[in-house]
Amino acid sequence: MERVTSTILESLPGPPARPESPDLIRLLGGPRSERAPRTCGCRVTRDRQCPTLLSLGVDRGAVVAQADAQLYDADRCPDSGCVWRSLLALVFAGDLMLADLHCSRLSEQPRWSGTSPAAQVVQIVRSRIGFLVGDPGGARRILGELVRAPIAESLEAVVVGWLTEALVQLGEPYTAENLLIGRGYSGTLPAHLPGKALLLHARGQLHLALRRSNRALKDFLACGAEVAACDFANPTVIPWRTGVALCLRELKQVELARTLARTELTGARRWGSPREIGRTLLTAALLEDGSDARDLVAEAVDLLATSDARGDVAYAAHVLGAIPGLQHDVAGVRQILRRITDLTQRSGSRHAADRAAEELSGFLSVHGDPVLTKHELGVVKLVWAGYNNTEIADHLSLTRRTVEHHLSSIYRKFGLADRRHLFLAMTEFL
């Protein structure tokens, strides 16, 4: 076991050589225009600093502001790659509404509509936004049409990678695998393939979904090496460490997995995107058990609820079901699952709502959904109001012993230890 751990540690990619000079074209792909000059007006004024901040994973607000300003100059920019990178900067910063607004504005213009590489940029970004807000079916439709049509070579890996992720999310991993085989991306990938890191990350997720932990680990490590080779340091754009941590969890290398998850969480907090912090908290929760894991999931749900990417809230329900040691915290788990179900239903994403409802239904089928009697409900309400047992007995015309009996029954039904835990879980019952 020590030898396996040592081998994995030696395989982990090191930090990039020059994180202030990222190769975004190799990392993210994008359209290439032979007629575009080396530097256009928008690059001279704004594009120099934005990639550096994005790469370092700092000053997210400045990245959003610069990308937003640059997109308003899109009409004067001869290079559609600038628009591609600016839209992705907004997506990676978690400002999906602003990214979608720019996509809508651009798609109304002739240059950014139709089937040109410029139009494909808008369609791909819109598919990614849909995926993140919980509509993998919509992402599949858009990317499926693109993959069947002539597509720019420098965009193909990104399209295939993100289509793979959508298919995995929809529970169709073998369809995704056939896609990779058909496009020639199931084996060794070309050395400088644009978007290679995104494709490797998606392929790692596919292998993980099929319980091929060793193959997934190999792809995630290769993804990390590619990210480092592109001189990119922001861990949240392509979270390969999270993938490695999940693989190590399957391979029972929990301590090393926790180290990687903490590294990812530190980077996510520095970057400040609620979605990325929430996602890394969920990974950390999978590596804990009991109340610690539950608290991490609850914090993640709070953050994901404030982000545009509410599709990830449904993933939190899956994480709860996969954490050991929560069998004795029935009330706490039920409360979080119900909140997740409510959030996904209000988000308008049918896919996310169905996933959350399925997790809640499965949990209730095992642990039941206890119902309080009329007297028990009255006791709970008075506990919430701050009454002690004697006052509750007087208010309900019961004996103190009967009140204590009702409280014991409530504790037993909901798996609670005492009055303090009842008070903390009160919103579950009222």
CSV table of C-alpha atoms in Angstrom, one decimal:
chain,number,residue,atom,x,y,z
A,1,MET,CA,0.0,0.0,0.0
A,2,GLU,CA,2.8,2.4,0.8
A,3,ARG,CA,4.4,1.7,-2.6
A,4,VAL,CA,1.1,2.5,-4.3
A,5,THR,CA,0.8,5.8,-2.4
A,6,SER,CA,4.4,6.7,-3.3
A,7,THR,CA,3.8,6.0,-6.9
A,8,ILE,CA,0.7,8.2,-7.0
A,9,LEU,CA,2.5,11.0,-5.2
A,10,GLU,CA,5.3,10.9,-7.8
A,11,SER,CA,2.7,11.0,-10.6
A,12,LEU,CA,1.1,14.2,-9.3
A,13,PRO,CA,1.8,17.1,-11.7
A,14,GLY,CA,3.9,20.0,-10.2
A,15,PRO,CA,3.0,23.7,-10.4
A,16,PRO,CA,3.2,25.5,-13.7
A,17,ALA,CA,6.5,27.1,-14.7
A,18,ARG,CA,5.0,30.5,-15.6
A,19,PRO,CA,1.4,30.8,-14.3
A,20,GLU,CA,1.3,34.4,-15.4
A,21,SER,CA,1.7,33.3,-19.1
A,22,PRO,CA,-1.0,30.6,-19.7
A,23,ASP,CA,-1.5,29.0,-23.1
A,24,LEU,CA,-5.2,29.4,-23.2
A,25,ILE,CA,-5.6,28.2,-26.8
A,26,ARG,CA,-4.0,24.9,-26.0
A,27,LEU,CA,-5.9,24.6,-22.7
A,28,LEU,CA,-9.4,25.6,-23.8
A,29,GLY,CA,-9.3,25.2,-27.6
A,30,GLY,CA,-11.2,27.8,-29.6
A,31,PRO,CA,-11.6,29.1,-33.1
A,32,ARG,CA,-8.6,30.1,-35.1
A,33,SER,CA,-8.7,32.8,-37.6
A,34,GLU,CA,-5.8,33.1,-40.1
A,35,ARG,CA,-6.9,36.6,-41.0
A,36,ALA,CA,-6.8,37.9,-37.4
A,37,PRO,CA,-3.9,40.1,-36.5
A,38,ARG,CA,-1.5,39.1,-33.8
A,39,THR,CA,-3.1,41.6,-31.4
A,40,CYS,CA,-6.4,43.3,-31.9
A,41,GLY,CA,-7.7,46.4,-30.2
A,42,CYS,CA,-9.5,44.5,-27.4
A,43,ARG,CA,-6.4,42.4,-26.6
A,44,VAL,CA,-4.2,45.5,-26.3
A,45,THR,CA,-6.5,47.2,-23.8
A,46,ARG,CA,-7.9,44.4,-21.8
A,47,ASP,CA,-6.9,40.9,-22.8
A,48,ARG,CA,-3.4,40.9,-21.3
A,49,GLN,CA,-4.4,41.0,-17.6
A,50,CYS,CA,-7.5,38.8,-17.7
A,51,PRO,CA,-5.8,35.5,-18.6
A,52,THR,CA,-3.2,36.1,-15.9
A,53,LEU,CA,-5.8,36.6,-13.2
A,54,LEU,CA,-7.8,33.6,-14.4
A,55,SER,CA,-4.7,31.4,-14.4
A,56,LEU,CA,-3.7,32.5,-10.9
A,57,GLY,CA,-7.2,32.0,-9.6
A,58,VAL,CA,-7.3,35.5,-8.0
A,59,ASP,CA,-9.5,38.6,-8.3
A,60,ARG,CA,-12.5,37.0,-9.8
A,61,GLY,CA,-14.4,40.3,-9.9
A,62,ALA,CA,-11.7,41.9,-12.1
A,63,VAL,CA,-11.8,38.9,-14.5
A,64,VAL,CA,-15.6,39.3,-14.8
A,65,ALA,CA,-15.4,43.0,-15.3
A,66,GLN,CA,-12.7,42.7,-18.0
A,67,ALA,CA,-14.4,39.8,-19.8
A,68,ASP,CA,-17.7,41.8,-19.8
A,69,ALA,CA,-16.1,44.9,-21.2
A,70,GLN,CA,-14.2,42.9,-23.8
A,71,LEU,CA,-17.4,41.2,-25.0
A,72,TYR,CA,-19.0,44.6,-25.6
A,73,ASP,CA,-16.1,45.2,-28.0
A,74,ALA,CA,-16.8,41.9,-29.9
A,75,ASP,CA,-18.0,43.8,-33.0
A,76,ARG,CA,-14.6,45.5,-33.4
A,77,CYS,CA,-12.6,42.3,-32.8
A,78,PRO,CA,-11.5,40.3,-35.8
A,79,ASP,CA,-10.6,37.2,-33.7
A,80,SER,CA,-13.6,35.2,-32.5
A,81,GLY,CA,-11.1,33.4,-30.1
A,82,CYS,CA,-11.1,36.5,-28.0
A,83,VAL,CA,-14.9,36.2,-27.5
A,84,TRP,CA,-14.6,32.4,-26.8
A,85,ARG,CA,-12.1,33.0,-24.0
A,86,SER,CA,-14.0,35.9,-22.5
A,87,LEU,CA,-17.3,33.9,-22.5
A,88,LEU,CA,-15.5,31.0,-20.8
A,89,ALA,CA,-13.9,33.4,-18.3
A,90,LEU,CA,-17.5,34.4,-17.2
A,91,VAL,CA,-18.5,30.7,-17.1
A,92,PHE,CA,-15.5,29.7,-15.0
A,93,ALA,CA,-16.1,32.7,-12.7
A,94,GLY,CA,-19.6,31.4,-12.1
A,95,ASP,CA,-21.4,34.4,-13.7
A,96,LEU,CA,-23.6,32.3,-15.9
A,97,MET,CA,-26.4,34.9,-16.2
A,98,LEU,CA,-24.0,37.5,-17.6
A,99,ALA,CA,-22.4,34.9,-20.0
A,100,ASP,CA,-25.9,33.9,-21.2
A,101,LEU,CA,-26.8,37.6,-21.7
A,102,HIS,CA,-23.8,38.1,-24.0
A,103,CYS,CA,-24.6,34.9,-25.9
A,104,SER,CA,-28.1,36.1,-26.5
A,105,ARG,CA,-26.8,39.5,-27.7
A,106,LEU,CA,-24.2,38.0,-30.0
A,107,SER,CA,-26.6,35.4,-31.5
A,108,GLU,CA,-28.8,38.2,-32.8
A,109,GLN,CA,-25.9,39.4,-35.0
A,110,PRO,CA,-25.2,37.8,-38.4
A,111,ARG,CA,-21.5,37.1,-37.7
A,112,TRP,CA,-22.4,35.0,-34.6
A,113,SER,CA,-25.4,33.1,-36.1
A,114,GLY,CA,-25.6,30.3,-38.6
A,115,THR,CA,-22.9,27.5,-38.8
A,116,SER,CA,-19.7,29.5,-38.8
A,117,PRO,CA,-16.9,28.9,-36.2
A,118,ALA,CA,-18.0,32.1,-34.6
A,119,ALA,CA,-21.6,30.9,-34.3
A,120,GLN,CA,-20.3,27.6,-32.9
A,121,VAL,CA,-18.6,29.5,-30.1
A,122,VAL,CA,-21.9,30.9,-28.9
A,123,GLN,CA,-23.6,27.5,-29.2
A,124,ILE,CA,-21.0,25.6,-27.3
A,125,VAL,CA,-20.9,28.1,-24.4
A,126,ARG,CA,-24.7,28.1,-24.2
A,127,SER,CA,-24.7,24.3,-24.0
A,128,ARG,CA,-22.2,24.5,-21.1
A,129,ILE,CA,-24.4,27.1,-19.3
A,130,GLY,CA,-27.4,24.8,-19.7
A,131,PHE,CA,-25.4,21.8,-18.4
A,132,LEU,CA,-24.3,23.8,-15.3
A,133,VAL,CA,-27.8,25.0,-14.5
A,134,GLY,CA,-29.0,21.4,-14.5
A,135,ASP,CA,-30.1,20.8,-18.1
A,136,PRO,CA,-27.7,18.1,-19.5
A,137,GLY,CA,-30.4,17.1,-22.0
A,138,GLY,CA,-30.3,20.5,-23.6
A,139,ALA,CA,-26.5,20.4,-23.6
A,140,ARG,CA,-26.7,17.0,-25.3
A,141,ARG,CA,-29.0,18.3,-28.1
A,142,ILE,CA,-26.8,21.3,-28.9
A,143,LEU,CA,-23.5,19.4,-28.8
A,144,GLY,CA,-24.9,16.4,-30.5
A,145,GLU,CA,-25.9,18.6,-33.5
A,146,LEU,CA,-22.4,20.2,-33.5
A,147,VAL,CA,-20.6,16.9,-33.4
A,148,ARG,CA,-22.5,15.6,-36.4
A,149,ALA,CA,-21.8,18.8,-38.4
A,150,PRO,CA,-18.5,20.2,-39.8
A,151,ILE,CA,-16.7,21.7,-36.8
A,152,ALA,CA,-13.5,23.6,-36.4
A,153,GLU,CA,-10.7,21.2,-35.5
A,154,SER,CA,-9.6,23.3,-32.6
A,155,LEU,CA,-13.1,23.1,-31.1
A,156,GLU,CA,-13.7,19.4,-31.6
A,157,ALA,CA,-12.1,18.1,-28.4
A,158,VAL,CA,-14.1,20.5,-26.3
A,159,VAL,CA,-17.4,19.6,-27.9
A,160,VAL,CA,-16.7,15.9,-27.6
A,161,GLY,CA,-15.5,16.3,-24.0
A,162,TRP,CA,-18.5,18.3,-22.8
A,163,LEU,CA,-20.9,16.0,-24.7
A,164,THR,CA,-19.3,13.1,-22.9
A,165,GLU,CA,-20.0,14.9,-19.5
A,166,ALA,CA,-23.6,15.5,-20.5
A,167,LEU,CA,-24.1,11.8,-21.4
A,168,VAL,CA,-22.6,10.6,-18.2
A,169,GLN,CA,-24.8,13.0,-16.2
A,170,LEU,CA,-27.8,11.6,-18.1
A,171,GLY,CA,-26.9,8.1,-17.1
A,172,GLU,CA,-25.6,7.0,-20.6
A,173,PRO,CA,-21.9,6.2,-20.0
A,174,TYR,CA,-21.8,3.6,-22.7
A,175,THR,CA,-23.2,6.0,-25.3
A,176,ALA,CA,-20.4,8.4,-24.2
A,177,GLU,CA,-17.8,5.7,-24.6
A,178,ASN,CA,-19.0,4.9,-28.1
A,179,LEU,CA,-18.7,8.6,-28.9
A,180,LEU,CA,-15.1,8.7,-27.8
A,181,ILE,CA,-14.3,5.5,-29.7
A,182,GLY,CA,-16.0,6.9,-32.8
A,183,ARG,CA,-14.1,10.2,-32.7
A,184,GLY,CA,-10.8,8.5,-32.1
A,185,TYR,CA,-10.4,9.8,-28.5
A,186,SER,CA,-10.6,6.6,-26.5
A,187,GLY,CA,-6.8,5.9,-26.6
A,188,THR,CA,-3.7,8.1,-26.6
A,189,LEU,CA,-4.4,11.7,-27.5
A,190,PRO,CA,-2.3,13.9,-29.7
A,191,ALA,CA,0.4,15.9,-27.7
A,192,HIS,CA,-0.8,19.4,-28.5
A,193,LEU,CA,-4.5,18.8,-29.1
A,194,PRO,CA,-6.4,22.0,-28.3
A,195,GLY,CA,-8.8,21.4,-25.4
A,196,LYS,CA,-7.0,18.2,-24.5
A,197,ALA,CA,-7.2,18.8,-20.8
A,198,LEU,CA,-11.0,19.3,-20.9
A,199,LEU,CA,-11.3,16.0,-22.9
A,200,LEU,CA,-9.1,14.1,-20.5
A,201,HIS,CA,-11.2,15.4,-17.5
A,202,ALA,CA,-14.4,14.3,-19.2
A,203,ARG,CA,-13.0,10.9,-20.0
A,204,GLY,CA,-11.8,10.5,-16.4
A,205,GLN,CA,-15.4,11.2,-15.3
A,206,LEU,CA,-16.7,8.5,-17.7
A,207,HIS,CA,-14.3,5.9,-16.3
A,208,LEU,CA,-15.2,6.9,-12.8
A,209,ALA,CA,-18.9,6.4,-13.6
A,210,LEU,CA,-18.1,2.9,-14.9
A,211,ARG,CA,-16.1,2.1,-11.7
A,212,ARG,CA,-12.8,1.9,-13.6
A,213,SER,CA,-10.9,3.7,-10.9
A,214,ASN,CA,-7.4,3.0,-12.2
A,215,ARG,CA,-8.2,4.2,-15.7
A,216,ALA,CA,-9.9,7.3,-14.4
A,217,LEU,CA,-6.9,8.0,-12.2
A,218,LYS,CA,-4.6,7.8,-15.1
A,219,ASP,CA,-6.7,10.3,-17.1
A,220,PHE,CA,-7.1,12.8,-14.3
A,221,LEU,CA,-3.3,12.7,-13.7
A,222,ALA,CA,-2.7,13.2,-17.4
A,223,CYS,CA,-5.2,16.1,-17.3
A,224,GLY,CA,-3.3,17.7,-14.4
A,225,ALA,CA,0.0,17.3,-16.4
A,226,GLU,CA,-1.6,19.0,-19.4
A,227,VAL,CA,-2.9,21.9,-17.3
A,228,ALA,CA,0.5,22.4,-15.8
A,229,ALA,CA,2.1,22.3,-19.3
A,230,CYS,CA,-0.3,25.1,-20.3
A,231,ASP,CA,1.1,27.2,-17.4
A,232,PHE,CA,-2.3,27.3,-15.8
A,233,ALA,CA,-2.6,27.4,-12.0
A,234,ASN,CA,-6.3,28.0,-11.1
A,235,PRO,CA,-7.5,24.7,-9.7
A,236,THR,CA,-11.2,25.3,-10.3
A,237,VAL,CA,-11.3,25.7,-14.0
A,238,ILE,CA,-10.5,22.1,-14.7
A,239,PRO,CA,-10.7,20.4,-11.2
A,240,TRP,CA,-8.5,17.4,-11.9
A,241,ARG,CA,-7.4,17.1,-8.2
A,242,THR,CA,-11.1,16.5,-7.3
A,243,GLY,CA,-11.1,13.7,-9.9
A,244,VAL,CA,-7.9,12.2,-8.5
A,245,ALA,CA,-9.3,12.4,-4.9
A,246,LEU,CA,-12.5,10.6,-5.9
A,247,CYS,CA,-10.4,7.8,-7.5
A,248,LEU,CA,-8.2,7.5,-4.5
A,249,ARG,CA,-11.3,7.2,-2.3
A,250,GLU,CA,-12.4,4.2,-4.4
A,251,LEU,CA,-8.8,2.8,-4.1
A,252,LYS,CA,-8.9,3.3,-0.3
A,253,GLN,CA,-6.2,5.9,-0.3
A,254,VAL,CA,-8.3,8.3,1.9
A,255,GLU,CA,-5.6,10.4,3.5
A,256,LEU,CA,-4.0,11.3,0.2
A,257,ALA,CA,-7.4,12.0,-1.2
A,258,ARG,CA,-8.1,14.4,1.7
A,259,THR,CA,-4.9,16.2,1.1
A,260,LEU,CA,-5.8,16.8,-2.6
A,261,ALA,CA,-9.4,17.8,-1.6
A,262,ARG,CA,-8.0,20.4,0.9
A,263,THR,CA,-5.7,21.8,-1.8
A,264,GLU,CA,-8.7,22.1,-4.2
A,265,LEU,CA,-10.8,23.8,-1.5
A,266,THR,CA,-8.1,26.3,-0.7
A,267,GLY,CA,-7.9,27.3,-4.4
A,268,ALA,CA,-11.7,27.4,-4.7
A,269,ARG,CA,-12.0,29.7,-1.7
A,270,ARG,CA,-9.2,32.0,-3.1
A,271,TRP,CA,-11.0,32.2,-6.4
A,272,GLY,CA,-14.4,32.8,-4.7
A,273,SER,CA,-16.9,31.2,-7.0
A,274,PRO,CA,-19.7,29.8,-4.8
A,275,ARG,CA,-20.2,26.9,-7.2
A,276,GLU,CA,-16.6,25.8,-7.1
A,277,ILE,CA,-16.4,26.1,-3.3
A,278,GLY,CA,-19.6,24.1,-3.0
A,279,ARG,CA,-18.4,21.4,-5.3
A,280,THR,CA,-15.1,21.0,-3.5
A,281,LEU,CA,-16.9,20.9,-0.1
A,282,LEU,CA,-19.0,18.0,-1.5
A,283,THR,CA,-15.8,16.2,-2.4
A,284,ALA,CA,-14.4,16.8,1.1
A,285,ALA,CA,-17.7,15.5,2.5
A,286,LEU,CA,-17.3,12.2,0.7
A,287,LEU,CA,-14.0,11.7,2.5
A,288,GLU,CA,-15.5,12.2,5.9
A,289,ASP,CA,-18.3,10.5,7.8
A,290,GLY,CA,-20.9,11.3,10.4
A,291,SER,CA,-21.8,14.8,11.4
A,292,ASP,CA,-18.7,16.4,9.9
A,293,ALA,CA,-19.7,15.1,6.5
A,294,ARG,CA,-23.3,16.3,7.0
A,295,ASP,CA,-22.2,19.8,8.0
A,296,LEU,CA,-19.9,20.0,4.9
A,297,VAL,CA,-22.9,19.0,2.6
A,298,ALA,CA,-25.1,21.6,4.3
A,299,GLU,CA,-22.5,24.3,3.8
A,300,ALA,CA,-22.2,23.2,0.2
A,301,VAL,CA,-25.9,23.4,-0.4
A,302,ASP,CA,-26.0,26.9,1.1
A,303,LEU,CA,-23.3,28.1,-1.4
A,304,LEU,CA,-24.8,26.2,-4.4
A,305,ALA,CA,-28.2,27.7,-3.7
A,306,THR,CA,-26.7,31.2,-4.2
A,307,SER,CA,-25.0,30.3,-7.5
A,308,ASP,CA,-26.4,30.2,-11.0
A,309,ALA,CA,-25.3,26.6,-11.4
A,310,ARG,CA,-28.1,25.1,-9.3
A,311,GLY,CA,-27.8,21.8,-11.2
A,312,ASP,CA,-25.0,20.9,-8.7
A,313,VAL,CA,-27.5,21.0,-5.8
A,314,ALA,CA,-28.9,17.6,-7.0
A,315,TYR,CA,-25.4,16.2,-6.9
A,316,ALA,CA,-25.3,17.1,-3.2
A,317,ALA,CA,-28.3,14.7,-2.7
A,318,HIS,CA,-26.2,11.9,-4.3
A,319,VAL,CA,-23.3,12.7,-2.0
A,320,LEU,CA,-25.4,12.4,1.1
A,321,GLY,CA,-26.5,8.9,0.0
A,322,ALA,CA,-22.9,7.9,-0.5
A,323,ILE,CA,-21.5,9.0,2.9
A,324,PRO,CA,-21.0,6.3,5.5
A,325,GLY,CA,-22.0,6.9,9.1
A,326,LEU,CA,-25.1,8.9,8.6
A,327,GLN,CA,-27.5,6.1,9.4
A,328,HIS,CA,-28.0,7.5,12.9
A,329,ASP,CA,-28.6,11.1,11.8
A,330,VAL,CA,-32.0,10.4,10.1
A,331,ALA,CA,-33.5,13.8,10.9
A,332,GLY,CA,-30.5,15.8,9.8
A,333,VAL,CA,-30.2,14.0,6.5
A,334,ARG,CA,-33.9,14.2,5.8
A,335,GLN,CA,-33.9,17.9,6.5
A,336,ILE,CA,-31.0,18.5,4.0
A,337,LEU,CA,-32.6,16.3,1.3
A,338,ARG,CA,-35.9,18.1,1.6
A,339,ARG,CA,-34.1,21.4,1.2
A,340,ILE,CA,-32.3,20.1,-1.8
A,341,THR,CA,-35.5,18.8,-3.3
A,342,ASP,CA,-37.2,22.2,-2.8
A,343,LEU,CA,-34.3,24.1,-4.3
A,344,THR,CA,-34.1,21.9,-7.4
A,345,GLN,CA,-37.9,22.2,-7.9
A,346,ARG,CA,-37.7,26.0,-7.7
A,347,SER,CA,-34.7,26.1,-10.1
A,348,GLY,CA,-36.9,24.9,-13.0
A,349,SER,CA,-34.5,22.1,-13.9
A,350,ARG,CA,-36.6,18.9,-14.3
A,351,HIS,CA,-33.5,16.7,-14.5
A,352,ALA,CA,-32.1,18.1,-11.3
A,353,ALA,CA,-35.5,18.0,-9.5
A,354,ASP,CA,-36.0,14.3,-10.6
A,355,ARG,CA,-32.5,13.3,-9.3
A,356,ALA,CA,-33.1,15.0,-5.9
A,357,ALA,CA,-36.6,13.6,-5.6
A,358,GLU,CA,-35.2,10.1,-6.3
A,359,GLU,CA,-32.6,10.4,-3.6
A,360,LEU,CA,-35.2,11.6,-1.1
A,361,SER,CA,-37.6,8.9,-2.0
A,362,GLY,CA,-34.9,6.2,-1.6
A,363,PHE,CA,-34.0,7.6,1.8
A,364,LEU,CA,-37.6,7.7,3.0
A,365,SER,CA,-38.2,4.2,1.7
A,366,VAL,CA,-35.4,2.9,4.0
A,367,HIS,CA,-35.8,5.2,7.0
A,368,GLY,CA,-39.5,6.0,6.8
A,369,ASP,CA,-41.2,9.4,7.1
A,370,PRO,CA,-42.4,9.5,10.7
A,371,VAL,CA,-45.7,11.3,11.4
A,372,LEU,CA,-46.3,13.2,14.6
A,373,THR,CA,-49.6,12.8,16.5
A,374,LYS,CA,-51.7,15.8,17.3
A,375,HIS,CA,-50.3,15.9,20.9
A,376,GLU,CA,-46.7,15.4,19.8
A,377,LEU,CA,-47.0,18.3,17.3
A,378,GLY,CA,-48.4,20.5,20.0
A,379,VAL,CA,-45.4,19.6,22.2
A,380,VAL,CA,-42.9,20.4,19.5
A,381,LYS,CA,-44.5,23.8,18.8
A,382,LEU,CA,-44.2,24.7,22.5
A,383,VAL,CA,-40.6,23.5,22.7
A,384,TRP,CA,-39.9,25.8,19.8
A,385,ALA,CA,-41.6,28.7,21.7
A,386,GLY,CA,-39.2,28.1,24.6
A,387,TYR,CA,-41.6,26.4,27.1
A,388,ASN,CA,-40.2,23.9,29.6
A,389,ASN,CA,-41.9,20.6,30.3
A,390,THR,CA,-44.0,21.9,33.3
A,391,GLU,CA,-45.2,24.9,31.2
A,392,ILE,CA,-46.0,22.6,28.3
A,393,ALA,CA,-48.0,20.3,30.6
A,394,ASP,CA,-50.0,23.2,32.0
A,395,HIS,CA,-50.6,24.7,28.5
A,396,LEU,CA,-51.9,21.4,27.0
A,397,SER,CA,-53.7,20.2,30.2
A,398,LEU,CA,-51.4,17.1,30.4
A,399,THR,CA,-49.3,15.7,33.2
A,400,ARG,CA,-45.6,16.3,33.1
A,401,ARG,CA,-45.0,12.6,32.7
A,402,THR,CA,-47.2,12.5,29.6
A,403,VAL,CA,-45.2,15.4,28.1
A,404,GLU,CA,-42.0,13.5,28.8
A,405,HIS,CA,-43.5,10.4,27.1
A,406,HIS,CA,-44.4,12.5,24.0
A,407,LEU,CA,-40.9,13.9,23.9
A,408,SER,CA,-39.3,10.4,24.1
A,409,SER,CA,-41.6,9.3,21.3
A,410,ILE,CA,-40.5,12.3,19.1
A,411,TYR,CA,-36.8,11.6,19.8
A,412,ARG,CA,-37.2,8.0,18.9
A,413,LYS,CA,-39.2,8.7,15.7
A,414,PHE,CA,-36.7,11.1,14.3
A,415,GLY,CA,-33.5,9.6,15.7
A,416,LEU,CA,-32.7,12.6,18.0
A,417,ALA,CA,-30.7,12.4,21.2
A,418,ASP,CA,-32.3,15.1,23.4
A,419,ARG,CA,-34.1,18.4,23.5
A,420,ARG,CA,-31.2,20.4,22.1
A,421,HIS,CA,-31.1,18.3,19.0
A,422,LEU,CA,-34.9,18.6,18.7
A,423,PHE,CA,-34.6,22.4,18.8
A,424,LEU,CA,-31.8,22.4,16.2
A,425,ALA,CA,-33.9,20.2,13.8
A,426,MET,CA,-37.2,22.1,14.5
A,427,THR,CA,-37.7,23.3,11.0
A,428,GLU,CA,-38.0,19.6,10.0
A,429,PHE,CA,-41.3,19.3,11.9
A,430,LEU,CA,-43.0,22.7,11.6
